[in-house]
PDB file of C-alpha atoms in Angstrom:
ATOM      1  CA  MET A   1     -30.277 -64.546  -4.671  1.00 34.00           C
ATOM      2  CA  ALA A   2     -30.501 -63.565  -1.051  1.00 36.00           C
ATOM      3  CA  ARG A   3     -27.713 -61.370   0.162  1.00 41.00           C
ATOM      4  CA  ALA A   4     -25.816 -61.999   3.350  1.00 43.00           C
ATOM      5  CA  PRO A   5     -26.387 -59.645   6.237  1.00 43.00           C
ATOM      6  CA  GLY A   6     -23.875 -56.916   6.910  1.00 42.00           C
ATOM      7  CA  PRO A   7     -20.874 -57.144   9.193  1.00 43.00           C
ATOM      8  CA  GLY A   8     -23.010 -56.538  12.239  1.00 42.00           C
ATOM      9  CA  GLY A   9     -25.286 -59.476  11.470  1.00 43.00           C
ATOM     10  CA  ARG A  10     -25.206 -62.803  13.274  1.00 43.00           C
ATOM     11  CA  ARG A  11     -24.598 -64.793  10.082  1.00 42.00           C
ATOM     12  CA  PRO A  12     -21.922 -63.193   7.906  1.00 42.00           C
ATOM     13  CA  LEU A  13     -22.285 -65.962   5.350  1.00 56.00           C
ATOM     14  CA  HIS A  14     -24.956 -67.469   3.261  1.00 64.00           C
ATOM     15  CA  GLY A  15     -24.916 -70.731   1.413  1.00 87.00           C
ATOM     16  CA  PRO A  16     -25.075 -74.338   2.507  1.00 93.00           C
ATOM     17  CA  ALA A  17     -21.615 -74.398   4.125  1.00 95.00           C
ATOM     18  CA  ALA A  18     -22.243 -71.416   6.397  1.00 94.00           C
ATOM     19  CA  PRO A  19     -22.974 -73.322   9.652  1.00 94.00           C
ATOM     20  CA  VAL A  20     -19.998 -75.623   9.161  1.00 96.00           C
ATOM     21  CA  LEU A  21     -17.616 -72.784   8.342  1.00 96.00           C
ATOM     22  CA  GLU A  22     -18.901 -70.812  11.336  1.00 95.00           C
ATOM     23  CA  ARG A  23     -18.058 -73.732  13.616  1.00 96.00           C
ATOM     24  CA  LEU A  24     -14.689 -74.533  12.078  1.00 97.00           C
ATOM     25  CA  PHE A  25     -13.554 -70.918  11.975  1.00 97.00           C
ATOM     26  CA  ALA A  26     -14.665 -70.511  15.595  1.00 96.00           C
ATOM     27  CA  ALA A  27     -12.449 -73.484  16.477  1.00 97.00           C
ATOM     28  CA  ARG A  28      -9.573 -71.503  14.943  1.00 97.00           C
ATOM     29  CA  GLY A  29     -10.380 -68.531  17.146  1.00 97.00           C
ATOM     30  CA  LEU A  30     -12.364 -66.487  14.625  1.00 97.00           C
ATOM     31  CA  ARG A  31     -15.430 -65.052  16.326  1.00 94.00           C
ATOM     32  CA  SER A  32     -18.774 -64.975  14.564  1.00 91.00           C
ATOM     33  CA  GLY A  33     -19.293 -61.741  12.682  1.00 91.00           C
ATOM     34  CA  GLU A  34     -15.579 -60.954  12.767  1.00 95.00           C
ATOM     35  CA  TRP A  35     -14.632 -62.517   9.430  1.00 96.00           C
ATOM     36  CA  TRP A  36     -15.634 -62.672   5.796  1.00 96.00           C
ATOM     37  CA  PRO A  37     -14.812 -65.337   3.196  1.00 96.00           C
ATOM     38  CA  PHE A  38     -13.634 -64.558  -0.316  1.00 97.00           C
ATOM     39  CA  LEU A  39     -12.301 -66.355  -3.385  1.00 98.00           C
ATOM     40  CA  VAL A  40     -14.300 -69.422  -2.334  1.00 98.00           C
ATOM     41  CA  GLN A  41     -14.578 -72.270  -4.815  1.00 98.00           C
ATOM     42  CA  GLU A  42     -16.414 -75.593  -4.886  1.00 97.00           C
ATOM     43  CA  GLU A  43     -13.913 -78.374  -5.489  1.00 98.00           C
ATOM     44  CA  GLY A  44     -16.034 -81.108  -7.034  1.00 98.00           C
ATOM     45  CA  THR A  45     -15.632 -83.649  -4.236  1.00 97.00           C
ATOM     46  CA  PRO A  46     -18.898 -84.589  -2.495  1.00 96.00           C
ATOM     47  CA  LEU A  47     -18.245 -85.087   1.202  1.00 96.00           C
ATOM     48  CA  PRO A  48     -20.093 -87.687   3.300  1.00 95.00           C
ATOM     49  CA  GLY A  49     -21.682 -84.956   5.403  1.00 94.00           C
ATOM     50  CA  GLY A  50     -23.537 -83.635   2.363  1.00 94.00           C
ATOM     51  CA  LEU A  51     -21.463 -80.600   1.467  1.00 96.00           C
ATOM     52  CA  GLU A  52     -18.965 -80.349  -1.354  1.00 97.00           C
ATOM     53  CA  ALA A  53     -15.275 -79.763  -0.625  1.00 98.00           C
ATOM     54  CA  LEU A  54     -14.467 -76.057  -0.728  1.00 98.00           C
ATOM     55  CA  SER A  55     -11.362 -73.939  -0.927  1.00 98.00           C
ATOM     56  CA  GLY A  56     -11.049 -70.262  -0.154  1.00 98.00           C
ATOM     57  CA  PHE A  57      -9.765 -67.508   2.057  1.00 98.00           C
ATOM     58  CA  VAL A  58     -11.133 -65.760   5.097  1.00 98.00           C
ATOM     59  CA  LEU A  59     -10.423 -62.172   6.096  1.00 98.00           C
ATOM     60  CA  THR A  60     -10.612 -61.295   9.770  1.00 98.00           C
ATOM     61  CA  ARG A  61     -11.562 -57.946  11.237  1.00 97.00           C
ATOM     62  CA  SER A  62      -7.942 -57.500  12.297  1.00 97.00           C
ATOM     63  CA  GLY A  63      -6.928 -57.703   8.654  1.00 98.00           C
ATOM     64  CA  ASP A  64      -5.382 -61.168   8.725  1.00 98.00           C
ATOM     65  CA  VAL A  65      -6.100 -63.564   5.872  1.00 98.00           C
ATOM     66  CA  TYR A  66      -6.085 -67.362   6.085  1.00 98.00           C
ATOM     67  CA  GLY A  67      -6.321 -69.859   3.278  1.00 98.00           C
ATOM     68  CA  TRP A  68      -8.387 -72.992   3.966  1.00 98.00           C
ATOM     69  CA  TRP A  69      -9.728 -76.196   2.454  1.00 98.00           C
ATOM     70  CA  LEU A  70     -12.960 -77.754   3.703  1.00 98.00           C
ATOM     71  CA  ASP A  71     -12.716 -81.536   3.710  1.00 97.00           C
ATOM     72  CA  TRP A  72     -13.959 -84.541   5.654  1.00 97.00           C
ATOM     73  CA  ALA A  73     -12.207 -86.755   8.188  1.00 95.00           C
ATOM     74  CA  PRO A  74     -13.713 -90.170   8.914  1.00 92.00           C
ATOM     75  CA  ALA A  75     -14.560 -90.948  12.512  1.00 86.00           C
ATOM     76  CA  ASP A  76     -11.663 -93.351  12.915  1.00 72.00           C
ATOM     77  CA  ALA A  77      -9.311 -90.440  12.275  1.00 61.00           C
ATOM     78  CA  GLY A  78     -10.235 -89.147  15.730  1.00 54.00           C
ATOM     79  CA  LEU A  79     -12.539 -86.353  16.771  1.00 50.00           C
ATOM     80  CA  ALA A  80     -11.601 -82.994  18.152  1.00 47.00           C
ATOM     81  CA  ALA A  81     -13.903 -81.784  20.886  1.00 37.00           C
ATOM     82  CA  ASP A  82     -14.176 -78.340  19.329  1.00 41.00           C
ATOM     83  CA  GLU A  83     -15.105 -79.662  15.911  1.00 48.00           C
ATOM     84  CA  GLY A  84     -17.608 -82.288  16.939  1.00 41.00           C
ATOM     85  CA  LEU A  85     -19.187 -85.259  15.284  1.00 44.00           C
ATOM     86  CA  ALA A  86     -21.168 -85.105  12.101  1.00 46.00           C
ATOM     87  CA  THR A  87     -23.085 -87.967  10.608  1.00 40.00           C
ATOM     88  CA  GLY A  88     -24.960 -88.206   7.393  1.00 38.00           C
ATOM     89  CA  ARG A  89     -26.731 -85.217   6.039  1.00 37.00           C
ATOM     90  CA  THR A  90     -26.403 -81.498   6.522  1.00 38.00           C
ATOM     91  CA  GLY A  91     -29.702 -79.752   7.051  1.00 35.00           C
ATOM     92  CA  SER A  92     -30.533 -76.098   6.767  1.00 33.00           C
ATOM     93  CA  GLY A  93     -29.658 -75.584  10.392  1.00 33.00           C
ATOM     94  CA  GLY A  94     -26.265 -77.230  10.170  1.00 36.00           C
ATOM     95  CA  ILE A  95     -25.126 -80.667  11.159  1.00 46.00           C
ATOM     96  CA  GLU A  96     -27.501 -83.537  11.727  1.00 39.00           C
ATOM     97  CA  THR A  97     -26.352 -86.349  13.928  1.00 44.00           C
ATOM     98  CA  GLY A  98     -27.427 -89.860  14.560  1.00 45.00           C
ATOM     99  CA  ALA A  99     -28.778 -90.823  11.171  1.00 57.00           C
ATOM    100  CA  PRO A 100     -28.755 -94.642  11.092  1.00 63.00           C
ATOM    101  CA  GLY A 101     -26.226 -96.034   8.678  1.00 68.00           C
ATOM    102  CA  ALA A 102     -24.819 -92.635   7.848  1.00 71.00           C
ATOM    103  CA  PRO A 103     -21.066 -92.243   7.464  1.00 75.00           C
ATOM    104  CA  GLN A 104     -19.400 -91.168  10.684  1.00 88.00           C
ATOM    105  CA  GLY A 105     -16.900 -88.368  10.626  1.00 94.00           C
ATOM    106  CA  ARG A 106     -16.471 -84.661  10.734  1.00 95.00           C
ATOM    107  CA  TYR A 107     -15.841 -81.692   8.542  1.00 97.00           C
ATOM    108  CA  VAL A 108     -12.335 -80.334   8.890  1.00 97.00           C
ATOM    109  CA  LEU A 109     -10.234 -77.515   7.569  1.00 97.00           C
ATOM    110  CA  ASP A 110      -7.710 -79.886   6.098  1.00 94.00           C
ATOM    111  CA  ARG A 111      -5.454 -77.029   5.114  1.00 95.00           C
ATOM    112  CA  TRP A 112      -5.123 -73.749   6.956  1.00 97.00           C
ATOM    113  CA  TRP A 113      -2.419 -71.228   6.258  1.00 98.00           C
ATOM    114  CA  ARG A 114      -1.818 -67.593   7.046  1.00 98.00           C
ATOM    115  CA  VAL A 115      -1.150 -65.317   4.094  1.00 98.00           C
ATOM    116  CA  ALA A 116       1.757 -62.953   4.615  1.00 98.00           C
ATOM    117  CA  ALA A 117       1.181 -59.339   3.583  1.00 98.00           C
ATOM    118  CA  PRO A 118      -2.418 -59.875   2.441  1.00 98.00           C
ATOM    119  CA  GLU A 119      -2.993 -56.227   1.541  1.00 97.00           C
ATOM    120  CA  ARG A 120      -0.198 -56.497  -0.974  1.00 98.00           C
ATOM    121  CA  GLU A 121      -1.067 -60.004  -2.172  1.00 98.00           C
ATOM    122  CA  PHE A 122      -4.749 -59.278  -2.729  1.00 98.00           C
ATOM    123  CA  ALA A 123      -4.575 -55.579  -3.560  1.00 96.00           C
ATOM    124  CA  ALA A 124      -6.001 -56.138  -7.023  1.00 97.00           C
ATOM    125  CA  ASP A 125      -8.645 -58.699  -6.025  1.00 98.00           C
ATOM    126  CA  ALA A 126     -12.156 -57.318  -6.141  1.00 97.00           C
ATOM    127  CA  GLU A 127     -13.451 -60.038  -3.812  1.00 97.00           C
ATOM    128  CA  TYR A 128     -10.822 -59.161  -1.193  1.00 98.00           C
ATOM    129  CA  ARG A 129     -11.749 -55.487  -1.400  1.00 98.00           C
ATOM    130  CA  GLY A 130     -15.383 -56.487  -1.069  1.00 97.00           C
ATOM    131  CA  ALA A 131     -14.604 -58.528   2.026  1.00 97.00           C
ATOM    132  CA  ARG A 132     -12.758 -55.581   3.561  1.00 98.00           C
ATOM    133  CA  GLU A 133     -15.771 -53.394   2.859  1.00 97.00           C
ATOM    134  CA  ARG A 134     -18.087 -55.958   4.499  1.00 95.00           C
ATOM    135  CA  LEU A 135     -15.977 -55.872   7.646  1.00 96.00           C
ATOM    136  CA  GLY A 136     -15.705 -52.109   7.638  1.00 96.00           C
ATOM    137  CA  LEU A 137     -11.976 -52.126   6.969  1.00 97.00           C
ATOM    138  CA  PRO A 138     -10.435 -49.244   4.995  1.00 95.00           C
TER     139      PRO A 138
ATOM    140  CA  MET B   1     -15.528 -89.619 -21.645  1.00 33.00           C
ATOM    141  CA  ALA B   2     -11.839 -89.277 -22.232  1.00 35.00           C
ATOM    142  CA  ALA B   3      -9.491 -90.189 -19.454  1.00 40.00           C
ATOM    143  CA  PRO B   4      -8.590 -87.193 -17.311  1.00 45.00           C
ATOM    144  CA  GLY B   5      -5.541 -85.448 -18.623  1.00 43.00           C
ATOM    145  CA  ALA B   6      -5.351 -87.619 -21.737  1.00 41.00           C
ATOM    146  CA  PRO B   7      -3.008 -86.242 -24.398  1.00 39.00           C
ATOM    147  CA  ARG B   8      -4.697 -84.207 -27.084  1.00 43.00           C
ATOM    148  CA  ALA B   9      -4.457 -85.427 -30.660  1.00 42.00           C
ATOM    149  CA  SER B  10      -4.083 -81.857 -31.789  1.00 44.00           C
ATOM    150  CA  GLU B  11      -5.029 -78.390 -30.685  1.00 46.00           C
ATOM    151  CA  ALA B  12      -7.529 -78.137 -33.525  1.00 46.00           C
ATOM    152  CA  SER B  13      -9.314 -81.350 -32.640  1.00 49.00           C
ATOM    153  CA  ALA B  14      -9.369 -80.347 -28.984  1.00 49.00           C
ATOM    154  CA  ARG B  15     -11.001 -77.057 -29.866  1.00 51.00           C
ATOM    155  CA  GLU B  16     -13.508 -78.853 -32.032  1.00 50.00           C
ATOM    156  CA  ALA B  17     -14.332 -81.218 -29.184  1.00 49.00           C
ATOM    157  CA  SER B  18     -14.670 -78.431 -26.662  1.00 52.00           C
ATOM    158  CA  GLY B  19     -16.889 -76.336 -28.876  1.00 54.00           C
ATOM    159  CA  ARG B  20     -14.755 -73.212 -28.756  1.00 57.00           C
ATOM    160  CA  ALA B  21     -14.936 -71.228 -31.957  1.00 50.00           C
ATOM    161  CA  PRO B  22     -12.130 -68.962 -33.150  1.00 54.00           C
ATOM    162  CA  GLY B  23     -12.727 -65.265 -32.570  1.00 62.00           C
ATOM    163  CA  PRO B  24     -12.488 -62.550 -29.916  1.00 70.00           C
ATOM    164  CA  GLY B  25     -13.365 -65.025 -27.180  1.00 82.00           C
ATOM    165  CA  ARG B  26     -10.256 -66.989 -28.009  1.00 88.00           C
ATOM    166  CA  ALA B  27      -8.046 -63.946 -27.634  1.00 93.00           C
ATOM    167  CA  GLU B  28      -9.595 -63.202 -24.259  1.00 94.00           C
ATOM    168  CA  ALA B  29      -9.144 -66.804 -23.178  1.00 96.00           C
ATOM    169  CA  GLU B  30      -5.518 -66.646 -24.234  1.00 97.00           C
ATOM    170  CA  ARG B  31      -5.081 -63.472 -22.188  1.00 97.00           C
ATOM    171  CA  VAL B  32      -6.570 -65.133 -19.116  1.00 98.00           C
ATOM    172  CA  ALA B  33      -4.550 -68.315 -19.641  1.00 98.00           C
ATOM    173  CA  ARG B  34      -1.330 -66.307 -19.788  1.00 98.00           C
ATOM    174  CA  SER B  35      -1.942 -63.732 -17.076  1.00 98.00           C
ATOM    175  CA  ALA B  36      -4.179 -65.294 -14.418  1.00 98.00           C
ATOM    176  CA  THR B  37      -2.445 -66.252 -11.191  1.00 98.00           C
ATOM    177  CA  TRP B  38      -3.245 -68.583  -8.326  1.00 98.00           C
ATOM    178  CA  SER B  39      -3.799 -66.900  -4.967  1.00 98.00           C
ATOM    179  CA  PRO B  40      -1.079 -67.443  -2.343  1.00 98.00           C
ATOM    180  CA  GLY B  41      -0.835 -71.128  -1.436  1.00 98.00           C
ATOM    181  CA  GLN B  42      -3.648 -72.213  -3.738  1.00 98.00           C
ATOM    182  CA  LEU B  43      -1.632 -73.846  -6.494  1.00 98.00           C
ATOM    183  CA  GLN B  44       0.134 -76.025  -3.927  1.00 98.00           C
ATOM    184  CA  ALA B  45      -3.147 -76.885  -2.186  1.00 98.00           C
ATOM    185  CA  HIS B  46      -4.928 -77.700  -5.429  1.00 98.00           C
ATOM    186  CA  PHE B  47      -2.073 -79.822  -6.731  1.00 98.00           C
ATOM    187  CA  ALA B  48      -2.051 -81.745  -3.450  1.00 97.00           C
ATOM    188  CA  LYS B  49      -5.796 -82.361  -3.614  1.00 97.00           C
ATOM    189  CA  HIS B  50      -6.407 -82.758  -7.340  1.00 98.00           C
ATOM    190  CA  GLY B  51      -3.008 -83.618  -8.774  1.00 97.00           C
ATOM    191  CA  ARG B  52      -3.682 -87.358  -8.709  1.00 95.00           C
ATOM    192  CA  GLU B  53      -6.707 -86.946 -10.968  1.00 96.00           C
ATOM    193  CA  GLY B  54      -4.436 -86.670 -14.007  1.00 93.00           C
ATOM    194  CA  PRO B  55      -0.981 -87.583 -15.215  1.00 94.00           C
ATOM    195  CA  TYR B  56       0.703 -84.629 -13.581  1.00 97.00           C
ATOM    196  CA  ALA B  57       4.232 -85.473 -12.567  1.00 96.00           C
ATOM    197  CA  THR B  58       4.901 -81.964 -11.336  1.00 98.00           C
ATOM    198  CA  ILE B  59       3.044 -78.951 -10.048  1.00 98.00           C
ATOM    199  CA  GLU B  60       4.138 -77.127 -13.184  1.00 98.00           C
ATOM    200  CA  ALA B  61       2.436 -79.748 -15.367  1.00 98.00           C
ATOM    201  CA  TYR B  62      -0.775 -79.398 -13.350  1.00 98.00           C
ATOM    202  CA  ASP B  63      -0.692 -75.615 -13.687  1.00 98.00           C
ATOM    203  CA  ALA B  64      -0.002 -75.843 -17.415  1.00 98.00           C
ATOM    204  CA  SER B  65      -2.984 -78.144 -17.890  1.00 98.00           C
ATOM    205  CA  ALA B  66      -5.220 -75.710 -16.004  1.00 98.00           C
ATOM    206  CA  ARG B  67      -4.135 -72.941 -18.369  1.00 98.00           C
ATOM    207  CA  GLU B  68      -4.508 -75.096 -21.470  1.00 98.00           C
ATOM    208  CA  THR B  69      -8.074 -75.843 -20.394  1.00 98.00           C
ATOM    209  CA  ILE B  70      -8.732 -72.090 -20.398  1.00 98.00           C
ATOM    210  CA  ARG B  71      -7.367 -71.901 -23.931  1.00 97.00           C
ATOM    211  CA  VAL B  72      -9.339 -74.772 -25.432  1.00 97.00           C
ATOM    212  CA  GLY B  73     -12.312 -75.209 -23.112  1.00 97.00           C
ATOM    213  CA  ARG B  74     -15.861 -74.015 -23.542  1.00 97.00           C
ATOM    214  CA  GLU B  75     -16.413 -70.873 -21.481  1.00 97.00           C
ATOM    215  CA  PHE B  76     -19.407 -70.330 -19.235  1.00 98.00           C
ATOM    216  CA  THR B  77     -20.270 -68.553 -15.996  1.00 98.00           C
ATOM    217  CA  TYR B  78     -21.603 -69.704 -12.642  1.00 98.00           C
ATOM    218  CA  LEU B  79     -21.943 -68.472  -9.074  1.00 96.00           C
ATOM    219  CA  ASP B  80     -20.038 -69.585  -6.005  1.00 96.00           C
ATOM    220  CA  ARG B  81     -22.651 -70.933  -3.578  1.00 95.00           C
ATOM    221  CA  THR B  82     -20.921 -69.582  -0.466  1.00 95.00           C
ATOM    222  CA  THR B  83     -20.251 -65.987  -1.408  1.00 95.00           C
ATOM    223  CA  GLY B  84     -22.440 -65.483  -4.460  1.00 94.00           C
ATOM    224  CA  ALA B  85     -19.411 -64.332  -6.456  1.00 96.00           C
ATOM    225  CA  ARG B  86     -19.625 -64.837 -10.184  1.00 97.00           C
ATOM    226  CA  ARG B  87     -17.016 -67.114 -11.703  1.00 98.00           C
ATOM    227  CA  ARG B  88     -15.937 -67.891 -15.229  1.00 98.00           C
ATOM    228  CA  GLY B  89     -15.543 -71.566 -15.970  1.00 98.00           C
ATOM    229  CA  PHE B  90     -13.742 -73.350 -18.786  1.00 98.00           C
ATOM    230  CA  TYR B  91     -14.605 -76.965 -19.471  1.00 98.00           C
ATOM    231  CA  ASP B  92     -12.705 -79.131 -21.941  1.00 98.00           C
ATOM    232  CA  LEU B  93     -14.784 -82.149 -22.894  1.00 98.00           C
ATOM    233  CA  SER B  94     -11.817 -83.918 -24.483  1.00 97.00           C
ATOM    234  CA  THR B  95      -9.941 -84.102 -21.174  1.00 97.00           C
ATOM    235  CA  ASN B  96     -12.819 -83.588 -18.718  1.00 98.00           C
ATOM    236  CA  GLY B  97     -10.813 -80.670 -17.353  1.00 98.00           C
ATOM    237  CA  PHE B  98     -12.523 -77.810 -15.535  1.00 98.00           C
ATOM    238  CA  THR B  99     -10.782 -74.548 -14.666  1.00 98.00           C
ATOM    239  CA  GLY B 100     -12.499 -71.817 -12.653  1.00 98.00           C
ATOM    240  CA  VAL B 101     -11.360 -68.200 -12.626  1.00 98.00           C
ATOM    241  CA  THR B 102     -12.623 -64.986 -11.085  1.00 98.00           C
ATOM    242  CA  GLU B 103     -14.979 -62.802 -13.083  1.00 97.00           C
ATOM    243  CA  ASP B 104     -12.157 -60.444 -14.040  1.00 97.00           C
ATOM    244  CA  GLY B 105      -9.972 -63.350 -15.071  1.00 98.00           C
ATOM    245  CA  ARG B 106      -7.181 -62.366 -12.687  1.00 98.00           C
ATOM    246  CA  ARG B 107      -7.248 -65.442 -10.439  1.00 98.00           C
ATOM    247  CA  ILE B 108      -7.444 -69.143 -11.099  1.00 98.00           C
ATOM    248  CA  THR B 109      -9.700 -70.523  -8.371  1.00 98.00           C
ATOM    249  CA  THR B 110      -9.553 -74.225  -9.225  1.00 98.00           C
ATOM    250  CA  TYR B 111      -8.676 -76.929 -11.716  1.00 98.00           C
ATOM    251  CA  PHE B 112      -9.910 -80.499 -11.510  1.00 98.00           C
ATOM    252  CA  HIS B 113     -11.561 -83.365 -13.366  1.00 98.00           C
ATOM    253  CA  PRO B 114     -15.147 -83.699 -12.120  1.00 98.00           C
ATOM    254  CA  ASP B 115     -16.366 -87.257 -11.633  1.00 97.00           C
ATOM    255  CA  SER B 116     -19.612 -86.535 -13.443  1.00 97.00           C
ATOM    256  CA  GLY B 117     -18.070 -84.564 -16.308  1.00 97.00           C
ATOM    257  CA  GLU B 118     -20.381 -82.180 -18.121  1.00 97.00           C
ATOM    258  CA  HIS B 119     -23.152 -82.925 -15.636  1.00 98.00           C
ATOM    259  CA  TYR B 120     -21.058 -81.294 -12.922  1.00 98.00           C
ATOM    260  CA  VAL B 121     -20.357 -78.025 -14.722  1.00 98.00           C
ATOM    261  CA  ARG B 122     -23.950 -77.836 -15.916  1.00 98.00           C
ATOM    262  CA  GLY B 123     -25.117 -78.213 -12.326  1.00 98.00           C
ATOM    263  CA  LEU B 124     -23.070 -75.388 -10.856  1.00 98.00           C
ATOM    264  CA  LEU B 125     -25.198 -72.580  -9.456  1.00 96.00           C
ATOM    265  CA  GLU B 126     -26.636 -70.504 -12.320  1.00 97.00           C
ATOM    266  CA  SER B 127     -24.321 -72.267 -14.750  1.00 98.00           C
ATOM    267  CA  THR B 128     -24.562 -71.050 -18.331  1.00 98.00           C
ATOM    268  CA  TYR B 129     -22.876 -74.205 -19.645  1.00 97.00           C
ATOM    269  CA  ARG B 130     -24.920 -75.697 -22.463  1.00 92.00           C
TER     270      ARG B 130
END
């Protein structure tokens, strides 16, 4: 399996959800290359955009940790300008738009919460320690 | 396929259905079922998203079912597609319950009833489910 580039790389993630997570985290103020996901899990729900629902956490370079849930909002739920429109399939480069007959909507972080005292909460989690290492945190 | 969350006739028949044999693996599964924890906020999030898939009146019932699936389910491993982290999975054919935990068994990462049953757990990245 290909490994993700280091913390200085442009794409700190690999996997099919990487472009979507990049965009959604950016909409939450997390700059590219300044975060690392951990304890991510596929949730069994295929989303109209082509990805599967995901849950997980993201560590920022400042040491904050946020929990999140990747889901899908249909177009009639309203579109946020910073999240954009997605239709149909997700290609290797990210979102494809304009596919005829494709479901209209957008990926969303349906749940987003800040974890208090993450260093204490995740002290024993190997994936959290790995994420800290990836971001160059002690 | 049994209805999600259907009551088990007995622990023995559930184990027979899931394919788990008695032995050291059972003791390890029991350890994980007892000691694994959900990460902060994750039990609430998972109950909100998956709780309607089974007859779970309370968050405690949902959590208990996740742990029972570890006890009686067939164990396998797979990789998370986003991070490449290895996970341990437990799938109980009798209830179509799937619980995921971290490789060290410290964290429960999910519990749900996949729409496509065994096909889903077999199709996880590098799944060892047979």
